[in-house]
CSV table of C-alpha atoms and ligand atoms in Angstrom, one decimal:
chain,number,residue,atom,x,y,z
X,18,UNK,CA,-20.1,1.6,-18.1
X,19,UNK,CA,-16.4,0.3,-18.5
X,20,UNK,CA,-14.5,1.6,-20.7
X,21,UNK,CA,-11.4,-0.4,-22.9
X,22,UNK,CA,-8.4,-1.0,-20.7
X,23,UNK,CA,-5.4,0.8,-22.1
X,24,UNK,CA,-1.4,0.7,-21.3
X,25,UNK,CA,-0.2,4.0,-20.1
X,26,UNK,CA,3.6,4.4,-20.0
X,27,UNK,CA,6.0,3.0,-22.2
X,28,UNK,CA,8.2,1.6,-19.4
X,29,UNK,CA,7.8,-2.5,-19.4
X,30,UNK,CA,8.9,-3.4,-15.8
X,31,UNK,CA,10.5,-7.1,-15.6
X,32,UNK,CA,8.3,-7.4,-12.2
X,33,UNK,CA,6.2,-4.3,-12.1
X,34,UNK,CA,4.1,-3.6,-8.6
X,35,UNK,CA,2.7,-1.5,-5.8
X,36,UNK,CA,0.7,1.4,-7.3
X,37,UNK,CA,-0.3,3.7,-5.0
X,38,UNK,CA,-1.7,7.4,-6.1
X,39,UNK,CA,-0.8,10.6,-4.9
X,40,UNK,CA,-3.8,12.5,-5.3
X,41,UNK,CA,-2.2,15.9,-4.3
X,42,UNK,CA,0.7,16.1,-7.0
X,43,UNK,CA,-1.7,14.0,-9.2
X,44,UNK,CA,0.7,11.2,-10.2
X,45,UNK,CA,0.9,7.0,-9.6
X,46,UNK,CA,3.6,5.9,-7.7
X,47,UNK,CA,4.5,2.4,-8.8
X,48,UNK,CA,8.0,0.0,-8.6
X,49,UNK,CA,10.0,-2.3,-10.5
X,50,UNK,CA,10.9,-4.6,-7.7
X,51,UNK,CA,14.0,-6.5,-9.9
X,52,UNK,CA,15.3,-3.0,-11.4
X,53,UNK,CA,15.4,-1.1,-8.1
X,54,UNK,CA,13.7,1.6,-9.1
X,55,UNK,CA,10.4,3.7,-8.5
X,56,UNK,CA,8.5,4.9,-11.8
X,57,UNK,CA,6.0,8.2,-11.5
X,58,UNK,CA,3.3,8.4,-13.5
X,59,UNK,CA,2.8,11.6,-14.2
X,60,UNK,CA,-1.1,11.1,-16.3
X,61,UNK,CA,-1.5,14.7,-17.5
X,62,UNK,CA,2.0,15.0,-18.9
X,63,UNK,CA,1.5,11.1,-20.0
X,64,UNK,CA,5.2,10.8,-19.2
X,65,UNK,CA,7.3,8.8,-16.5
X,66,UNK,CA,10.2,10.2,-14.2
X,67,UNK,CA,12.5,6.9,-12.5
X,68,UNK,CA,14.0,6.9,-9.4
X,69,UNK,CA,16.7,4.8,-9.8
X,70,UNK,CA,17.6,2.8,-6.1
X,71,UNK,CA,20.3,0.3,-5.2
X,72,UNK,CA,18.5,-2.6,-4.0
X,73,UNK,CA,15.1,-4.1,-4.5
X,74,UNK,CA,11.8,-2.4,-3.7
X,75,UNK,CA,8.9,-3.9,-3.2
X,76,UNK,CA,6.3,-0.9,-1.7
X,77,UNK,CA,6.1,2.9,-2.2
X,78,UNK,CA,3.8,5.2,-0.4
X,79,UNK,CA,3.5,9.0,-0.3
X,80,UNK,CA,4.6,10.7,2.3
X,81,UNK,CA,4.7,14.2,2.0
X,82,UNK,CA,5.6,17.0,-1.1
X,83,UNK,CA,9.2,15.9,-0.8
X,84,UNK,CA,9.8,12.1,-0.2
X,85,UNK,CA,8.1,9.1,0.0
X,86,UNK,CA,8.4,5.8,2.2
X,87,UNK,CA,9.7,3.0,0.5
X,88,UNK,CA,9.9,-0.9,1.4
X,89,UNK,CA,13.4,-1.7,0.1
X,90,UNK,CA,15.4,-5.0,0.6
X,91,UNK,CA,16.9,-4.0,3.9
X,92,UNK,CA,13.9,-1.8,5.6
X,93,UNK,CA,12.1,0.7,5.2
X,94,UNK,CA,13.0,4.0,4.0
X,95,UNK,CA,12.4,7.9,3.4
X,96,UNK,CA,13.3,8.3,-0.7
X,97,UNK,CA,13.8,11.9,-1.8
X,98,UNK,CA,11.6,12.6,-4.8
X,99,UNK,CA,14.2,14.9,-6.4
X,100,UNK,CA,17.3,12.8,-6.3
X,101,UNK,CA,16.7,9.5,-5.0
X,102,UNK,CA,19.0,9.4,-1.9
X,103,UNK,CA,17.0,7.6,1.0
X,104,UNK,CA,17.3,7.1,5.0
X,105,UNK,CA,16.8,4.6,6.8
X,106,UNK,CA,13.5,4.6,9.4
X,107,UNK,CA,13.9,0.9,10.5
X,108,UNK,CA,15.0,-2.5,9.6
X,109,UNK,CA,13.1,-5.0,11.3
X,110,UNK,CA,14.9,-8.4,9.8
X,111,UNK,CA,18.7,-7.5,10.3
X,112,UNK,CA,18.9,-11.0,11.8
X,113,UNK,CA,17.1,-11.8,8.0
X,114,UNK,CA,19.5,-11.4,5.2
X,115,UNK,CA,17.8,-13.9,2.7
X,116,UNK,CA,14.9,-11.9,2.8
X,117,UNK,CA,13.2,-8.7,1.5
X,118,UNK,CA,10.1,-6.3,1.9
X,119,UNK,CA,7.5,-6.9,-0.3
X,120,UNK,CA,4.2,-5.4,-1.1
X,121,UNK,CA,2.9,-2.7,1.7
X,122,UNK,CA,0.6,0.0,1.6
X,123,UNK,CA,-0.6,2.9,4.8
X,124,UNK,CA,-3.9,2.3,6.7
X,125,UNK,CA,-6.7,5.1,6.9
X,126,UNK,CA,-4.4,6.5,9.8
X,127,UNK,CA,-1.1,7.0,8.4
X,128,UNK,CA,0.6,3.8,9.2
X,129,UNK,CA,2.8,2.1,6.9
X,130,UNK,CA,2.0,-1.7,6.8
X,131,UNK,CA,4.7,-3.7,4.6
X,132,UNK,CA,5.5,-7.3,4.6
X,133,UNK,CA,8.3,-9.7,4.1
X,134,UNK,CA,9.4,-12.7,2.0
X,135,UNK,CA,12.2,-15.2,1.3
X,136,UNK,CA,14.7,-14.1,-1.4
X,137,UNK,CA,15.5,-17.9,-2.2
X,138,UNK,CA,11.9,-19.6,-2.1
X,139,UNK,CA,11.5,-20.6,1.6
X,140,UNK,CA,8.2,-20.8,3.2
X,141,UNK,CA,6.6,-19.4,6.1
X,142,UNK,CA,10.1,-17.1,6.9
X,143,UNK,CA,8.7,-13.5,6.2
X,144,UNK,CA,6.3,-11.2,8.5
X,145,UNK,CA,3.8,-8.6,8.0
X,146,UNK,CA,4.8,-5.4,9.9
X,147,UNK,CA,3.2,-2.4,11.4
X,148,UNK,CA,5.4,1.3,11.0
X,149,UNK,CA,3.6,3.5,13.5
X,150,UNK,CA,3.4,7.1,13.2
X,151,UNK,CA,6.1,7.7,15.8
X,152,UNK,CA,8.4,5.1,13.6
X,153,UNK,CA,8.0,2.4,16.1
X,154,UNK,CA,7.6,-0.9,13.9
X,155,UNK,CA,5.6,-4.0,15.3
X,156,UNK,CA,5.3,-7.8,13.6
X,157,UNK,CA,1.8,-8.4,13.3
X,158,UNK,CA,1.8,-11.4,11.9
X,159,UNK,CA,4.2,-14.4,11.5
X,160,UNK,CA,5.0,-17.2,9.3
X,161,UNK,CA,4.1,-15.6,6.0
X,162,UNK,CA,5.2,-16.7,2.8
X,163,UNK,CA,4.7,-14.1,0.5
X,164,UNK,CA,3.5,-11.0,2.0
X,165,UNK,CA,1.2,-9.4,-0.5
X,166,UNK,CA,-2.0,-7.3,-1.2
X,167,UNK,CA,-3.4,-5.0,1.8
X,168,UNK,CA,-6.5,-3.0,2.2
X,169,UNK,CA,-8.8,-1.7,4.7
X,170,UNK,CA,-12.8,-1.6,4.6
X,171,UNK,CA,-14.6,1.7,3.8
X,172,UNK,CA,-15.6,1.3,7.5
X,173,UNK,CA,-12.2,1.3,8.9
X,174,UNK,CA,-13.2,-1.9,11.0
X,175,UNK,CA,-11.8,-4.5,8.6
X,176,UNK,CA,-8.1,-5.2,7.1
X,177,UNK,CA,-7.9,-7.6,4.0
X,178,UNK,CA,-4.8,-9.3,3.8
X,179,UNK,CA,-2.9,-12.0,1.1
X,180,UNK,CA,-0.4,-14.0,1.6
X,181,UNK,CA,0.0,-15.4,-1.7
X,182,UNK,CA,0.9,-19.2,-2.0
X,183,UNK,CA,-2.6,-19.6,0.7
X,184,UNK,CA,-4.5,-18.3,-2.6
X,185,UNK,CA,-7.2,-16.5,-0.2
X,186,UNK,CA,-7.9,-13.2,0.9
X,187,UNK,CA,-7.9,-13.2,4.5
X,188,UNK,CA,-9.8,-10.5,6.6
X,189,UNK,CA,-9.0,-9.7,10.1
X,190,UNK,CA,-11.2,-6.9,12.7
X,191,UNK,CA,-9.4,-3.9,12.5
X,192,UNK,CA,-8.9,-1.6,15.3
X,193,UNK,CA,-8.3,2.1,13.5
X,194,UNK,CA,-7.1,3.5,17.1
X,195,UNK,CA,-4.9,0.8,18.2
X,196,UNK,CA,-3.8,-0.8,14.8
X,197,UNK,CA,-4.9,-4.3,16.6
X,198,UNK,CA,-6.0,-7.1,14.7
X,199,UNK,CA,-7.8,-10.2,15.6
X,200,UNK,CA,-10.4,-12.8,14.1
X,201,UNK,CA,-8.7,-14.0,10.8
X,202,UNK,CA,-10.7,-15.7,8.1
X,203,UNK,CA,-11.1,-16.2,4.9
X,204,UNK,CA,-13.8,-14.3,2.8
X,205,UNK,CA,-12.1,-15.2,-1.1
X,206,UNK,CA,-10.8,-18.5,-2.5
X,207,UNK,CA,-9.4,-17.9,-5.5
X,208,UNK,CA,-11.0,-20.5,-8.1
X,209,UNK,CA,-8.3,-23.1,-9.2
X,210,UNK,CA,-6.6,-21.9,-12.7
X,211,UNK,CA,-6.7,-19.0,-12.0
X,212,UNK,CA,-3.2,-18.1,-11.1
X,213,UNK,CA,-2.7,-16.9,-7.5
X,214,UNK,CA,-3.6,-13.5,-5.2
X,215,UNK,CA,-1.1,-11.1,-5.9
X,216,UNK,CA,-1.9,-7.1,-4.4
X,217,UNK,CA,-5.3,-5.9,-4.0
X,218,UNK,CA,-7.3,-3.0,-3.9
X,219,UNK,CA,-10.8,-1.8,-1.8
X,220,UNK,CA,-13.2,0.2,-3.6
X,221,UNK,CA,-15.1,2.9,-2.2
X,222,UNK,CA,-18.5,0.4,-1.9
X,223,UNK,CA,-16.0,-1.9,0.1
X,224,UNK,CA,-15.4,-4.6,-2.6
X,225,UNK,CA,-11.9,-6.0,-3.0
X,226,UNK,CA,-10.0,-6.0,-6.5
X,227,UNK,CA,-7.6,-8.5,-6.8
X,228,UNK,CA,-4.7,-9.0,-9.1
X,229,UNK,CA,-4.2,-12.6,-10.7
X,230,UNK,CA,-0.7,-13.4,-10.4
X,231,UNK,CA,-0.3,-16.0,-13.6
X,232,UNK,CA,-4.4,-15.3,-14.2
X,233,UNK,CA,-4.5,-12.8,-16.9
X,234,UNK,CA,-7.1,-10.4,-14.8
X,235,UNK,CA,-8.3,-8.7,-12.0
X,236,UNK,CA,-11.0,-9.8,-10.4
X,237,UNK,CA,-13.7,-7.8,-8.0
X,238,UNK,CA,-14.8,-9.6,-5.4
X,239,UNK,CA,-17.8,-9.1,-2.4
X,240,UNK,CA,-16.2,-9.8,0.6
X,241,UNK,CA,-19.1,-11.0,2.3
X,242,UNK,CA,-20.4,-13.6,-0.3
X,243,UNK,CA,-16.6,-13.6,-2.2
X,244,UNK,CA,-18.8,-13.8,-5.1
X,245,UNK,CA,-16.9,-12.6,-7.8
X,246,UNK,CA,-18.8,-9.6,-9.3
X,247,UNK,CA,-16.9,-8.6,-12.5
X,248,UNK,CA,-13.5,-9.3,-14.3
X,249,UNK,CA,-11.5,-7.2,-16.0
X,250,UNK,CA,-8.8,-9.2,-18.3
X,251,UNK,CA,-5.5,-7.9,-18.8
X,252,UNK,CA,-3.3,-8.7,-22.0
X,253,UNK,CA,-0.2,-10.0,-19.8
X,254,UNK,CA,-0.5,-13.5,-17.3
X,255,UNK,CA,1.2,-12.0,-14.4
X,256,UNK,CA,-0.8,-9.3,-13.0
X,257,UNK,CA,0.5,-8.0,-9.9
X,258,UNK,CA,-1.6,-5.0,-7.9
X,259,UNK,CA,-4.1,-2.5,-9.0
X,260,UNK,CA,-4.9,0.9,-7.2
X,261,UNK,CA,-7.8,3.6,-7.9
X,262,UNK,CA,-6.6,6.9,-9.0
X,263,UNK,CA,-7.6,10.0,-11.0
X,264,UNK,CA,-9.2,12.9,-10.2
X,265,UNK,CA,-12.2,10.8,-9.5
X,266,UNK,CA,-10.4,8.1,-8.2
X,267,UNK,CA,-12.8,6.0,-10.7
X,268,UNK,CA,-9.7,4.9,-12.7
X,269,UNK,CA,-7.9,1.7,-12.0
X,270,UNK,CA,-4.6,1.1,-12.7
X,271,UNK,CA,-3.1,-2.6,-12.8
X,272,UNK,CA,0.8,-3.4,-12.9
X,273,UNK,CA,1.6,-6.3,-14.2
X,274,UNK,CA,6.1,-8.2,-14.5
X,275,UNK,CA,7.7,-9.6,-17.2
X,276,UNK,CA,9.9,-12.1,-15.8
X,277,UNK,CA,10.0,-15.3,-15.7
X,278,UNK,CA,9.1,-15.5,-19.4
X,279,UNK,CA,11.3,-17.1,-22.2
X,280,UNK,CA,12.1,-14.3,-25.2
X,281,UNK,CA,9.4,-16.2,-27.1
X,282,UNK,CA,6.6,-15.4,-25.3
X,283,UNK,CA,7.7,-12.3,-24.2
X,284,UNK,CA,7.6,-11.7,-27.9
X,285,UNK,CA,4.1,-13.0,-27.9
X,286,UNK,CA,3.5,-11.4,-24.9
X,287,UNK,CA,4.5,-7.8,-25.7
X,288,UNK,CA,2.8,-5.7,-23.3
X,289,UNK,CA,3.9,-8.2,-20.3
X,290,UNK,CA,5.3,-5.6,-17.6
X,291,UNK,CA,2.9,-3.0,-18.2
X,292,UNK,CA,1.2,0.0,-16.5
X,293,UNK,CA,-2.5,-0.1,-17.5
X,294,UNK,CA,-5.6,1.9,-16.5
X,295,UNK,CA,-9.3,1.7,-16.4
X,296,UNK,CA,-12.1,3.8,-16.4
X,297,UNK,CA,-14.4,2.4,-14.0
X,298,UNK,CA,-17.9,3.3,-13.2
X,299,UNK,CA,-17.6,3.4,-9.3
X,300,UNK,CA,-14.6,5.0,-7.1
X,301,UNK,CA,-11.8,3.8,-5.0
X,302,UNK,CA,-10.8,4.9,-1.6
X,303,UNK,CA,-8.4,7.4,-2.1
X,304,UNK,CA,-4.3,6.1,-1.2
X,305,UNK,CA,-3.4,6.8,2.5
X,306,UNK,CA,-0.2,8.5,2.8
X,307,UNK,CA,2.2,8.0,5.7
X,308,UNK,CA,1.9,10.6,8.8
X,309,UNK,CA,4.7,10.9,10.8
X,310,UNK,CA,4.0,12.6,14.7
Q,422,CA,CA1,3.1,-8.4,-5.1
């Protein structure tokens, strides 16, 4: 049984995104890509801690009990939790300056996966990337518009992947040892008015929860059919990523932005740029954090 969604937080990001839980402290990483910062959710406390940054972030991951890995505007970082200051691991696109990271998320063995996109609209500039564990960074794919959702099959033999403007969800094999992947294809089309693919989720059964950028929902999907099996509407159009977390990882929580909007229907639209969670009657797959060796 489902229970009602609900807004948790008071923070209303302008372009909230990337949730990802850290099931050891017990809190929900998530970003404000347009305010530079990182907000923790802390769901016990019901209360929110910022990291304030100095450039756009599009990803956070956790890492360990002190920082976590962040996909900023010029590469990819280690943030401190306490006060904010970062290092830089790598910037792949120095050659890049009219682009940023985007959306990323770790695979089921501790590598950070994060993706790029034009600052100023351009197609087909950015990249999906690979940070191994020994902070080696690899393109993995090329010409990507807006790099987006990730997730990987309960299996570990599949990667899902969005690049948004396609308005699929692409799958590719996925080689856990080697980080390879091969055979694209597409196993969701997103039905037309329904906004577009933003960041996505995979469940603990393998079924793939997709945020509708400028669609008012998330939508579960079977990857094998792409049948959509159930819908969960949110009260704001531009719904960004969702993420299972909890102690039972059987609640999802759903950013959604606020930009873009005039004042009048932000008015109308007061809960635009929300955090929101759901009680859920299945699990997610718990968040992978980077490792580092
Ligand atoms: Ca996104």
């Amino acid at each position: 049984m489902m229970n009602e969604l609900q807004r948790v937080s008071d923070v209303r990001a302008a372009l909230g995104e990337g949730p990802s839980w850290n099931a050891k402290q017990k809190v929900l990483y998530w970003v404000d890509i347009h305010s530079h910062c990182i907000h923790i959710y802390d769901p016990d406390a019901d209360s929110t801690r910022t990291i304030q940054l100095d450039q756009p972030v599009g990803a956070v991951v956790p890492y360990d009990d002190d920082y976590c890995i962040a996909a900023l505007r010029d590469g990819i970082y280690r943030v401190s939790l306490a006060d904010g200051s970062k290092t830089l691991i790598v910037n792949p696109e120095e050659d890049k300056p009219n682009n940023r990271f985007n959306d990323g998320k770790c695979d089921p063995a501790g590598r950070f996966w994060a993706g790029t996109m034009s600052l100023i609209g351009e197609s087909k500039t950015g990249s999906l990337y690979m940070l191994d564990n020994d902070g080696t960074i690899t393109k993995k794919v090329s010409d990507v518009s807006i790099s987006n959702g990730l997730g990987w099959s309960p299996d570990r033999k599949t990667m899902y992947y969005i690049d948004t403007p396609e308005r699929v969800v692409w799958a590719y094999d996925y080689d856990l040892e080697t980080g390879e992947i091969s055979n694209r294809r597409t196993v969701v089309t997103i039905p037309d008015g329904e906004g577009s693919p933003d960041g996505m989720c995979v469940d603990a059964e393998g079924m793939l929860w997709v945020a509708h950028w400028g669609g008012w929902r998330v939508s579960c999907f079977h990857p094998e059919t792409g049948e959509r099996l159930r819908e969960i509407r949110v009260p704001a159009e531009r719904v960004t990523s969702c993420c299972f977390g909890g102690d039972n990882l059987d609640e999802l929580y759903i950013t959604t932005a606020s930009i873009g909007m005039s004042d009048e229907e932000k008015e109308k639209n007061p809960e635009a740029g929300g955090l929101f969670r759901i009680k859920l009657d299945i699990k997610g797959q718990p968040t992978d954090a980077y490792v580092s060796k």
